[in-house]
Amino acid sequence: MNEHTALKRKTLIGVLWSFADMAANHGLQFIIQIILARLLLPEQFGLIGMILVFIAISNSVVDSGFTQALIRDQQTTQVDYSTVFYFNVFMASVMYGLLYISSPPISVFFGESELVPMLRILSLVLIINSLGIIQRVLLIKKVDFKTITKVNVIAVIVSGSITIVFAVRGYGVWSLVVNIISMQIIQTTFLWIFNKWIPSWKFNIESFKKYYKFGYKLLLSGLLDTIYNNIFLVIIGRVYSTSQLGFYTTAVRFRDMASQSISASVQRVSYPVLSSMQEDEKRLKDGFRKIIKTTAFINFPLMIGLAAIAFPLFNILFGEQWKPSVIYFQLLCLAGMLYPIHAVNLNILQVKGRSDLFLKLEIIKKAVLTLFIVLSLLFGLGIIGLIVAAVVNSFVALLINTHYSAREINYSMKDQMKDLLPIFFISVVMGAIVYSTGNVLLTNDVVKIIIQIILGFFIYITVTKFAKIQELNELFYLVLQLFEKMKMTFLSNR
């Protein structure tokens, strides 16, 4: 087996396990979410949404871009890992202290007194998470997503079971707090069990400077991205009702179950794999192009299809009280459709060591989003206007990302659009037919969804086959390889 074939096989296995990880993780969490949605109130989900903004921002500071720097570096040492480990734990402790002190003013800002004890307890996840960052980095660098999948599945099942028990016994919003903390404890514990790395008692200032030089720009970029990814939670929580925030956060979680499963899988696997090709320009471009096209082939029809069947789907899963979430979800799907494409384009900048350009792009894109948000608020367009602003910004951001990444690997924005637009148009046509069919069918929601899914799948496969979209054959071959591997594994274990 030559080096290229070995790398391709390693990438394939990594993508499959990474997607299995994200799908299982989000899928199991979603099942738990459905159960909790019928046990808890929308405003209780809104309360936890207010807190998660600050947890997400703090986690970005704790990481400080060092994770990406370590993954990119092909010559990391034990001292390097130990140095970053101690830095992560130190920053987590600092951020916990800041959130503990800041909880009263945050509570006043949102007008919710219950946020003080919730934020002080939930912030402990920062320290717990910091203990497992390096363990996860080591597994990602080895493209060992099989182990990560095991860890995450165990964590979701156990923490979800605990959460449901708490919700049934009437602990309300505190059930959600228990869910987040217990999941993080279990994940970190099993990362240490499955990965035998132990930090040395060394902190090297030169090692710190090396990774900080690359990482601090990613930190600033990550902070901008995290703040703006959660800015709607702050605006909705402050301007509108807690119930409306609950509807919005549920729509986001549902969208992320599909979009983030693909986006995070592609980003986690493509970064270390593309990093290993960084010295070979042709292989890097070919690998990048293949990832982009395959990702779009899967994600475009998935997101548009989910938007098309959203009304009966939400009615079945969540019930009538969550009906206001549907329109939010449909619009969010249009933005989420492009997330994996953004992720891979930005990975190229990191692979090329252009953290300066990465930061520049984040500033430009966030400035554009700020303009859209301000216009939405000025014209009083409400929550729908805010989400539409996010959708428009996602398409504008795609043009910005592709323009700059193209200059690094000689894969122009025009060529990217040429590769992506056929898949986009086929997906839109499929979605329109599926949505129209749902409006015509006079039957119960379960039968309606089954018919819509079968119809959508048939239309998409048929049209892509007729249009000679090569990703169809490649994906079919990939699935055959997966089944063959599963068959061999099963036979070897007998």
Coordinates of C-alpha atoms in Angstrom, one line a residue:
M1 CA 0.0 0.0 0.0
N2 CA 1.6 3.3 -1.1
E3 CA 1.7 6.5 0.9
H4 CA -1.2 8.1 -1.0
T5 CA -3.5 5.1 -0.7
A6 CA -2.7 4.7 3.0
L7 CA -3.5 8.4 3.6
K8 CA -6.7 8.1 1.6
R9 CA -7.7 5.1 3.6
K10 CA -6.8 6.8 6.9
T11 CA -8.8 9.8 5.9
L12 CA -11.8 7.7 4.9
I13 CA -11.9 5.8 8.1
G14 CA -11.4 9.1 10.0
V15 CA -14.3 10.8 8.3
L16 CA -16.5 7.8 8.9
W17 CA -15.7 7.5 12.6
S18 CA -15.9 11.3 13.0
F19 CA -19.3 11.4 11.4
A20 CA -20.4 8.4 13.4
D21 CA -19.2 10.3 16.5
M22 CA -21.0 13.5 15.6
A23 CA -24.2 11.7 14.4
A24 CA -24.4 9.5 17.5
N25 CA -23.5 12.4 19.8
H26 CA -26.0 14.8 18.3
G27 CA -28.6 12.1 17.6
L28 CA -28.6 10.8 21.1
Q29 CA -28.6 14.3 22.5
F30 CA -31.5 15.1 20.2
I31 CA -33.5 12.1 21.5
I32 CA -32.9 13.3 25.0
Q33 CA -33.9 16.8 23.9
I34 CA -37.2 15.5 22.6
I35 CA -38.0 13.9 25.9
L36 CA -36.9 17.0 27.9
A37 CA -39.0 19.2 25.6
R38 CA -42.1 17.3 26.7
L39 CA -41.1 17.5 30.4
L40 CA -39.8 21.1 30.6
L41 CA -41.0 24.5 29.5
P42 CA -39.6 26.7 26.7
E43 CA -38.5 29.4 29.1
Q44 CA -36.4 26.9 31.0
F45 CA -34.5 26.1 27.8
G46 CA -34.2 29.9 27.4
L47 CA -32.5 30.3 30.8
I48 CA -29.8 27.8 30.0
G49 CA -29.3 29.4 26.6
M50 CA -28.4 32.7 28.4
I51 CA -25.7 31.0 30.4
L52 CA -24.2 29.0 27.5
V53 CA -23.2 32.2 25.8
F54 CA -20.6 33.0 28.5
I55 CA -19.5 29.3 28.8
A56 CA -18.8 29.2 25.1
I57 CA -16.8 32.5 25.1
S58 CA -14.8 31.3 28.2
N59 CA -14.0 28.0 26.5
S60 CA -12.5 29.9 23.5
V61 CA -10.2 31.8 25.9
V62 CA -9.2 28.6 27.7
D63 CA -8.2 27.0 24.4
S64 CA -6.6 30.2 23.0
G65 CA -6.0 28.7 19.6
F66 CA -3.5 26.2 21.0
T67 CA -5.4 23.2 19.9
Q68 CA -5.2 24.1 16.3
A69 CA -1.5 25.0 16.7
L70 CA -0.7 21.6 18.2
I71 CA -2.7 19.7 15.5
R72 CA -0.9 21.7 12.7
D73 CA 2.6 21.1 14.2
Q74 CA 4.0 17.8 12.9
Q75 CA 7.0 17.9 15.4
T76 CA 5.3 18.2 18.8
T77 CA 7.0 16.9 21.9
Q78 CA 6.0 15.8 25.3
V79 CA 7.1 19.1 26.7
D80 CA 4.9 21.0 24.2
Y81 CA 1.8 19.0 25.2
S82 CA 2.6 19.5 28.9
T83 CA 3.1 23.2 28.5
V84 CA -0.2 23.7 26.8
F85 CA -2.0 21.4 29.3
Y86 CA -0.9 23.6 32.3
F87 CA -1.8 26.7 30.4
N88 CA -5.3 25.4 29.6
V89 CA -5.9 24.5 33.3
F90 CA -4.6 27.9 34.5
M91 CA -6.8 29.8 32.1
A92 CA -9.9 27.7 33.0
S93 CA -9.4 28.5 36.6
V94 CA -9.1 32.3 35.8
M95 CA -12.2 32.3 33.7
Y96 CA -14.2 30.4 36.3
G97 CA -13.2 33.0 38.9
L98 CA -14.3 35.8 36.5
L99 CA -17.7 34.2 35.8
Y100 CA -18.2 33.6 39.5
I101 CA -17.7 37.3 40.3
S102 CA -19.7 38.4 37.2
S103 CA -22.8 36.3 37.8
P104 CA -24.8 39.0 39.7
P105 CA -24.4 41.7 37.0
I106 CA -25.2 39.1 34.3
S107 CA -28.3 38.2 36.2
V108 CA -29.4 41.8 36.4
F109 CA -28.7 42.3 32.6
F110 CA -31.2 39.5 31.7
G111 CA -33.5 40.2 34.6
E112 CA -33.4 36.6 35.8
S113 CA -32.2 36.2 39.5
E114 CA -31.9 32.4 39.1
L115 CA -29.0 32.8 36.8
V116 CA -26.5 33.6 39.7
P117 CA -26.4 30.1 41.2
M118 CA -26.8 28.4 37.8
L119 CA -23.8 30.2 36.2
R120 CA -21.6 29.7 39.3
I121 CA -22.2 25.9 39.2
L122 CA -22.2 25.5 35.4
S123 CA -18.9 27.4 35.0
L124 CA -17.2 24.4 36.7
V125 CA -17.3 22.7 33.2
L126 CA -14.5 25.1 32.1
I127 CA -12.0 23.4 34.5
I128 CA -13.3 19.9 33.8
N129 CA -13.0 20.5 30.1
S130 CA -9.5 21.9 30.3
L131 CA -8.3 18.6 31.8
G132 CA -9.2 16.7 28.6
I133 CA -8.2 19.1 25.8
I134 CA -4.7 17.6 25.2
Q135 CA -6.1 14.0 25.4
R136 CA -8.6 14.9 22.6
V137 CA -5.8 16.7 20.6
L138 CA -3.7 13.5 20.6
L139 CA -6.5 11.4 19.4
I140 CA -7.4 13.9 16.6
K141 CA -3.8 14.0 15.4
K142 CA -3.8 10.2 15.1
V143 CA -7.2 10.5 13.3
D144 CA -8.5 8.1 16.0
F145 CA -12.1 9.2 16.0
K146 CA -13.2 5.7 16.9
T147 CA -12.0 6.3 20.5
I148 CA -13.6 9.7 20.6
T149 CA -16.9 8.2 19.4
K150 CA -16.8 5.7 22.2
V151 CA -16.2 8.4 24.8
N152 CA -18.9 10.7 23.5
V153 CA -21.5 8.0 23.2
I154 CA -20.9 6.8 26.7
A155 CA -21.1 10.4 28.0
V156 CA -24.3 11.2 26.2
I157 CA -26.1 8.1 27.3
V158 CA -25.1 8.3 31.0
S159 CA -25.6 12.0 31.4
G160 CA -28.9 11.9 29.4
S161 CA -30.3 9.2 31.6
I162 CA -29.4 11.2 34.7
T163 CA -30.9 14.3 33.2
I164 CA -34.2 12.6 32.4
V165 CA -34.5 11.3 36.0
F166 CA -33.9 14.8 37.4
A167 CA -36.5 16.3 35.0
V168 CA -39.1 13.6 35.9
R169 CA -38.6 14.4 39.6
G170 CA -39.3 18.1 39.0
Y171 CA -35.9 19.8 39.1
G172 CA -36.8 21.9 36.1
V173 CA -34.0 24.0 34.6
W174 CA -31.5 22.4 37.0
S175 CA -31.9 19.2 35.0
L176 CA -30.2 20.9 32.1
V177 CA -27.4 22.1 34.4
V178 CA -26.9 18.6 35.6
N179 CA -26.9 17.3 32.0
I180 CA -24.0 19.6 30.9
I181 CA -21.8 19.1 34.0
S182 CA -22.3 15.3 34.1
M183 CA -21.5 14.9 30.4
Q184 CA -18.3 16.9 30.7
I185 CA -17.1 14.9 33.8
I186 CA -17.8 11.6 32.0
Q187 CA -16.1 12.7 28.7
T188 CA -13.0 13.9 30.5
T189 CA -12.8 10.8 32.7
F190 CA -13.0 8.4 29.7
L191 CA -10.6 10.4 27.6
W192 CA -8.0 9.8 30.4
I193 CA -9.0 6.1 30.6
F194 CA -8.7 5.4 26.8
N195 CA -5.7 7.7 26.1
K196 CA -2.8 6.9 28.4
W197 CA -0.9 10.3 28.0
I198 CA 0.3 11.8 31.3
P199 CA 1.7 15.4 31.4
S200 CA 5.3 16.0 32.6
W201 CA 6.0 18.4 35.4
K202 CA 7.4 20.9 32.9
F203 CA 6.3 24.2 31.5
N204 CA 8.6 25.5 28.7
I205 CA 8.4 29.2 28.0
E206 CA 9.8 28.8 24.5
S207 CA 7.3 26.1 23.7
F208 CA 4.5 28.4 25.0
K209 CA 5.8 31.3 22.8
K210 CA 5.9 29.1 19.7
Y211 CA 2.3 28.1 19.9
Y212 CA 1.1 31.4 21.2
K213 CA 2.6 33.2 18.1
F214 CA 0.3 31.1 15.9
G215 CA -2.6 30.6 18.4
Y216 CA -3.3 34.1 19.6
K217 CA -4.7 35.2 16.2
L218 CA -6.9 32.1 16.2
L219 CA -7.9 33.0 19.7
L220 CA -9.1 36.4 18.6
S221 CA -10.8 34.9 15.6
G222 CA -12.4 32.2 17.8
L223 CA -13.6 34.8 20.3
L224 CA -15.2 36.9 17.5
D225 CA -16.8 33.8 16.0
T226 CA -18.1 32.5 19.4
I227 CA -19.4 35.9 20.4
Y228 CA -21.3 36.3 17.1
N229 CA -22.5 32.8 17.0
N230 CA -24.1 33.5 20.4
I231 CA -25.0 37.1 19.9
F232 CA -28.6 36.3 19.0
L233 CA -29.0 34.5 22.4
V234 CA -28.0 37.7 24.1
I235 CA -30.2 39.9 22.0
I236 CA -33.3 37.7 22.1
G237 CA -32.8 37.0 25.9
R238 CA -32.5 40.8 26.6
V239 CA -35.0 42.2 24.1
Y240 CA -37.6 39.5 23.9
S241 CA -39.1 36.9 26.2
T242 CA -37.4 33.9 27.8
S243 CA -39.9 31.7 26.0
Q244 CA -38.9 33.1 22.6
L245 CA -35.3 32.4 23.5
G246 CA -36.3 28.8 24.3
F247 CA -38.0 28.4 20.9
Y248 CA -34.9 29.8 19.2
T249 CA -32.4 27.6 21.1
T250 CA -34.4 24.5 20.3
A251 CA -34.4 25.4 16.6
V252 CA -30.7 25.9 16.7
R253 CA -30.0 22.6 18.5
F254 CA -32.2 20.7 16.0
R255 CA -30.4 22.4 13.0
D256 CA -27.0 21.7 14.6
M257 CA -27.8 18.0 15.0
A258 CA -27.6 17.7 11.3
S259 CA -25.4 20.5 10.1
Q260 CA -22.8 20.4 12.9
S261 CA -22.5 16.6 12.6
I262 CA -21.2 17.1 9.1
S263 CA -19.4 20.4 9.6
A264 CA -17.5 19.3 12.7
S265 CA -16.7 15.9 11.2
V266 CA -15.3 17.4 8.1
Q267 CA -13.4 20.1 9.9
R268 CA -11.9 17.7 12.5
V269 CA -10.7 15.2 10.0
S270 CA -9.7 17.6 7.1
Y271 CA -7.5 19.8 9.2
P272 CA -4.9 17.1 10.3
V273 CA -5.1 15.4 6.9
L274 CA -4.7 18.6 4.9
S275 CA -1.9 19.6 7.3
S276 CA 0.0 16.4 6.4
M277 CA -0.2 17.5 2.7
Q278 CA 0.9 21.1 3.2
E279 CA 4.2 20.7 1.4
D280 CA 2.6 19.2 -1.8
E281 CA 0.5 21.9 -3.5
K282 CA -1.2 19.7 -6.1
R283 CA -2.3 17.0 -3.5
L284 CA -3.5 19.8 -1.2
K285 CA -5.6 21.4 -3.9
D286 CA -7.0 18.0 -5.1
G287 CA -7.8 16.9 -1.5
F288 CA -9.4 20.2 -0.7
R289 CA -11.6 20.1 -3.8
K290 CA -12.8 16.6 -3.2
I291 CA -13.7 17.4 0.4
I292 CA -15.6 20.5 -0.6
K293 CA -17.7 18.7 -3.3
T294 CA -18.4 15.6 -1.2
T295 CA -19.5 17.7 1.8
A296 CA -21.8 19.8 -0.3
F297 CA -23.3 16.7 -1.9
I298 CA -24.4 15.4 1.5
N299 CA -25.1 18.6 3.4
F300 CA -27.1 20.7 0.8
P301 CA -29.9 18.2 0.3
L302 CA -30.0 17.3 4.0
M303 CA -30.5 20.8 5.2
I304 CA -33.0 21.8 2.5
G305 CA -34.8 18.6 2.9
L306 CA -35.2 19.1 6.7
A307 CA -36.5 22.6 6.1
A308 CA -39.1 21.2 3.7
I309 CA -40.5 18.7 6.2
A310 CA -40.1 20.9 9.3
F311 CA -43.8 21.4 10.1
P312 CA -44.9 17.8 10.4
L313 CA -41.5 16.9 11.9
F314 CA -41.7 19.4 14.8
N315 CA -45.4 18.5 15.4
I316 CA -44.5 14.8 15.8
L317 CA -41.3 15.2 17.9
F318 CA -42.0 18.2 20.1
G319 CA -45.8 18.8 20.1
E320 CA -47.9 21.9 19.5
Q321 CA -46.3 24.1 22.2
W322 CA -43.1 24.2 20.1
K323 CA -44.7 25.3 16.9
P324 CA -43.1 28.8 16.9
S325 CA -39.7 27.1 16.5
V326 CA -40.5 25.8 13.0
I327 CA -40.0 29.0 11.0
Y328 CA -36.8 29.7 13.0
F329 CA -35.5 26.2 12.2
Q330 CA -36.3 26.5 8.4
L331 CA -34.4 29.7 8.1
L332 CA -31.5 28.4 10.2
C333 CA -31.2 25.4 7.9
L334 CA -30.4 27.8 5.0
A335 CA -27.5 29.2 6.9
G336 CA -26.4 25.8 8.2
M337 CA -26.2 24.5 4.7
L338 CA -23.0 26.4 4.1
Y339 CA -21.3 25.8 7.5
P340 CA -19.2 22.8 6.4
I341 CA -18.0 24.7 3.3
H342 CA -16.9 27.6 5.6
A343 CA -15.1 25.2 7.8
V344 CA -13.0 23.6 5.1
N345 CA -12.1 27.0 3.5
L346 CA -10.9 28.3 6.8
N347 CA -8.9 25.1 7.4
I348 CA -6.8 25.9 4.4
L349 CA -5.8 29.2 6.0
Q350 CA -4.7 27.4 9.1
V351 CA -2.9 24.7 7.2
K352 CA -1.0 27.4 5.4
G353 CA -0.1 29.1 8.7
R354 CA -2.2 32.2 7.8
S355 CA -3.7 32.8 11.2
D356 CA -3.2 36.6 10.4
L357 CA -5.6 36.2 7.4
F358 CA -7.9 34.0 9.4
L359 CA -8.3 36.9 11.9
K360 CA -8.7 39.5 9.2
L361 CA -11.5 37.5 7.6
E362 CA -13.3 37.1 10.9
I363 CA -13.2 40.8 11.5
I364 CA -14.6 41.6 8.0
K365 CA -17.4 39.0 8.2
K366 CA -18.4 40.1 11.7
A367 CA -18.5 43.7 10.6
V368 CA -20.9 42.7 7.8
L369 CA -23.1 40.7 10.3
T370 CA -23.1 43.6 12.7
L371 CA -24.4 45.9 9.9
F372 CA -27.2 43.3 9.1
I373 CA -28.1 43.0 12.8
V374 CA -28.3 46.8 13.3
L375 CA -30.5 47.2 10.3
S376 CA -32.8 44.4 11.5
L377 CA -33.2 46.0 14.9
L378 CA -33.6 49.5 13.5
F379 CA -36.4 48.4 11.2
G380 CA -38.0 46.4 14.0
L381 CA -38.0 43.1 12.0
G382 CA -38.1 41.0 15.2
I383 CA -36.5 37.6 15.7
I384 CA -37.3 36.6 12.1
G385 CA -35.3 39.6 10.8
L386 CA -32.3 38.7 13.0
I387 CA -32.3 35.1 11.6
V388 CA -32.7 36.4 8.0
A389 CA -29.7 38.6 8.7
A390 CA -27.7 35.5 9.7
V391 CA -28.8 33.6 6.5
V392 CA -27.7 36.5 4.2
N393 CA -24.5 36.8 6.1
S394 CA -23.7 33.1 5.7
F395 CA -23.9 33.5 1.9
V396 CA -21.8 36.7 2.0
A397 CA -19.3 35.0 4.2
L398 CA -19.0 32.1 1.7
L399 CA -17.9 34.6 -1.0
I400 CA -15.4 36.2 1.3
N401 CA -13.9 32.8 2.5
T402 CA -13.6 31.4 -1.0
H403 CA -12.0 34.5 -2.3
Y404 CA -9.1 34.4 0.2
S405 CA -8.6 30.6 0.4
A406 CA -8.4 30.5 -3.4
R407 CA -5.3 32.6 -3.3
E408 CA -3.6 30.1 -1.0
I409 CA -4.2 26.9 -3.2
N410 CA -5.0 28.2 -6.6
Y411 CA -8.6 27.1 -6.5
S412 CA -10.5 30.2 -7.5
M413 CA -13.8 31.3 -6.2
K414 CA -15.3 30.9 -9.6
D415 CA -14.1 27.2 -9.7
Q416 CA -15.6 26.6 -6.3
M417 CA -18.9 28.1 -7.3
K418 CA -18.8 26.0 -10.5
D419 CA -18.4 22.9 -8.4
L420 CA -21.0 23.8 -5.8
L421 CA -23.9 25.4 -7.8
P422 CA -25.1 22.2 -9.6
I423 CA -25.5 20.5 -6.3
F424 CA -27.2 23.6 -4.8
F425 CA -29.7 23.9 -7.6
I426 CA -30.6 20.2 -7.6
S427 CA -31.1 20.4 -3.8
V428 CA -33.4 23.4 -4.1
V429 CA -35.5 21.8 -6.7
M430 CA -35.8 18.6 -4.6
G431 CA -36.7 20.7 -1.5
A432 CA -39.4 22.7 -3.4
I433 CA -41.1 19.5 -4.7
V434 CA -40.9 17.9 -1.2
Y435 CA -42.4 21.0 0.5
S436 CA -45.2 21.3 -2.1
T437 CA -46.0 17.6 -1.8
G438 CA -46.4 18.0 2.0
N439 CA -48.9 20.8 1.5
V440 CA -51.0 18.7 -0.9
L441 CA -51.0 15.4 1.1
L442 CA -54.1 15.2 3.3
T443 CA -52.9 12.5 5.7
N444 CA -51.4 12.2 9.1
D445 CA -47.9 13.7 9.8
V446 CA -46.1 10.3 10.1
V447 CA -47.3 9.1 6.7
K448 CA -46.7 12.5 5.2
I449 CA -43.0 12.6 6.4
I450 CA -42.4 9.0 5.1
I451 CA -43.7 9.9 1.7
Q452 CA -41.8 13.2 1.6
I453 CA -38.5 11.6 2.6
I454 CA -38.8 8.7 0.0
L455 CA -39.8 11.2 -2.7
G456 CA -36.9 13.6 -1.8
F457 CA -34.3 10.8 -1.8
F458 CA -35.6 9.4 -5.2
I459 CA -35.6 12.9 -6.8
Y460 CA -32.1 13.8 -5.6
I461 CA -30.4 10.5 -6.5
T462 CA -32.1 10.4 -9.9
V463 CA -31.3 13.9 -10.9
T464 CA -27.7 13.7 -9.7
K465 CA -27.3 10.4 -11.6
F466 CA -28.7 12.0 -14.7
A467 CA -26.5 15.1 -14.2
K468 CA -23.4 12.9 -13.8
I469 CA -22.5 14.3 -10.4
Q470 CA -19.4 12.2 -9.7
E471 CA -19.8 12.4 -5.9
L472 CA -22.8 10.1 -6.1
N473 CA -20.5 7.2 -7.4
E474 CA -17.8 8.1 -4.9
L475 CA -20.2 8.1 -2.0
F476 CA -21.6 4.8 -3.1
Y477 CA -18.1 3.3 -3.3
L478 CA -17.4 4.8 0.2
V479 CA -20.5 3.1 1.6
L480 CA -19.5 -0.2 0.0
Q481 CA -16.0 0.1 1.6
L482 CA -17.6 0.8 5.0
F483 CA -19.9 -2.3 4.8
E484 CA -16.9 -4.4 3.6
K485 CA -14.9 -3.2 6.6
M486 CA -17.8 -3.9 9.0
K487 CA -18.2 -7.4 7.5
M488 CA -14.5 -8.1 7.9
T489 CA -14.5 -6.9 11.5
F490 CA -17.5 -9.0 12.3
L491 CA -16.0 -12.1 10.8
S492 CA -12.6 -11.6 12.6
N493 CA -14.4 -11.3 15.9
R494 CA -16.3 -14.5 15.6

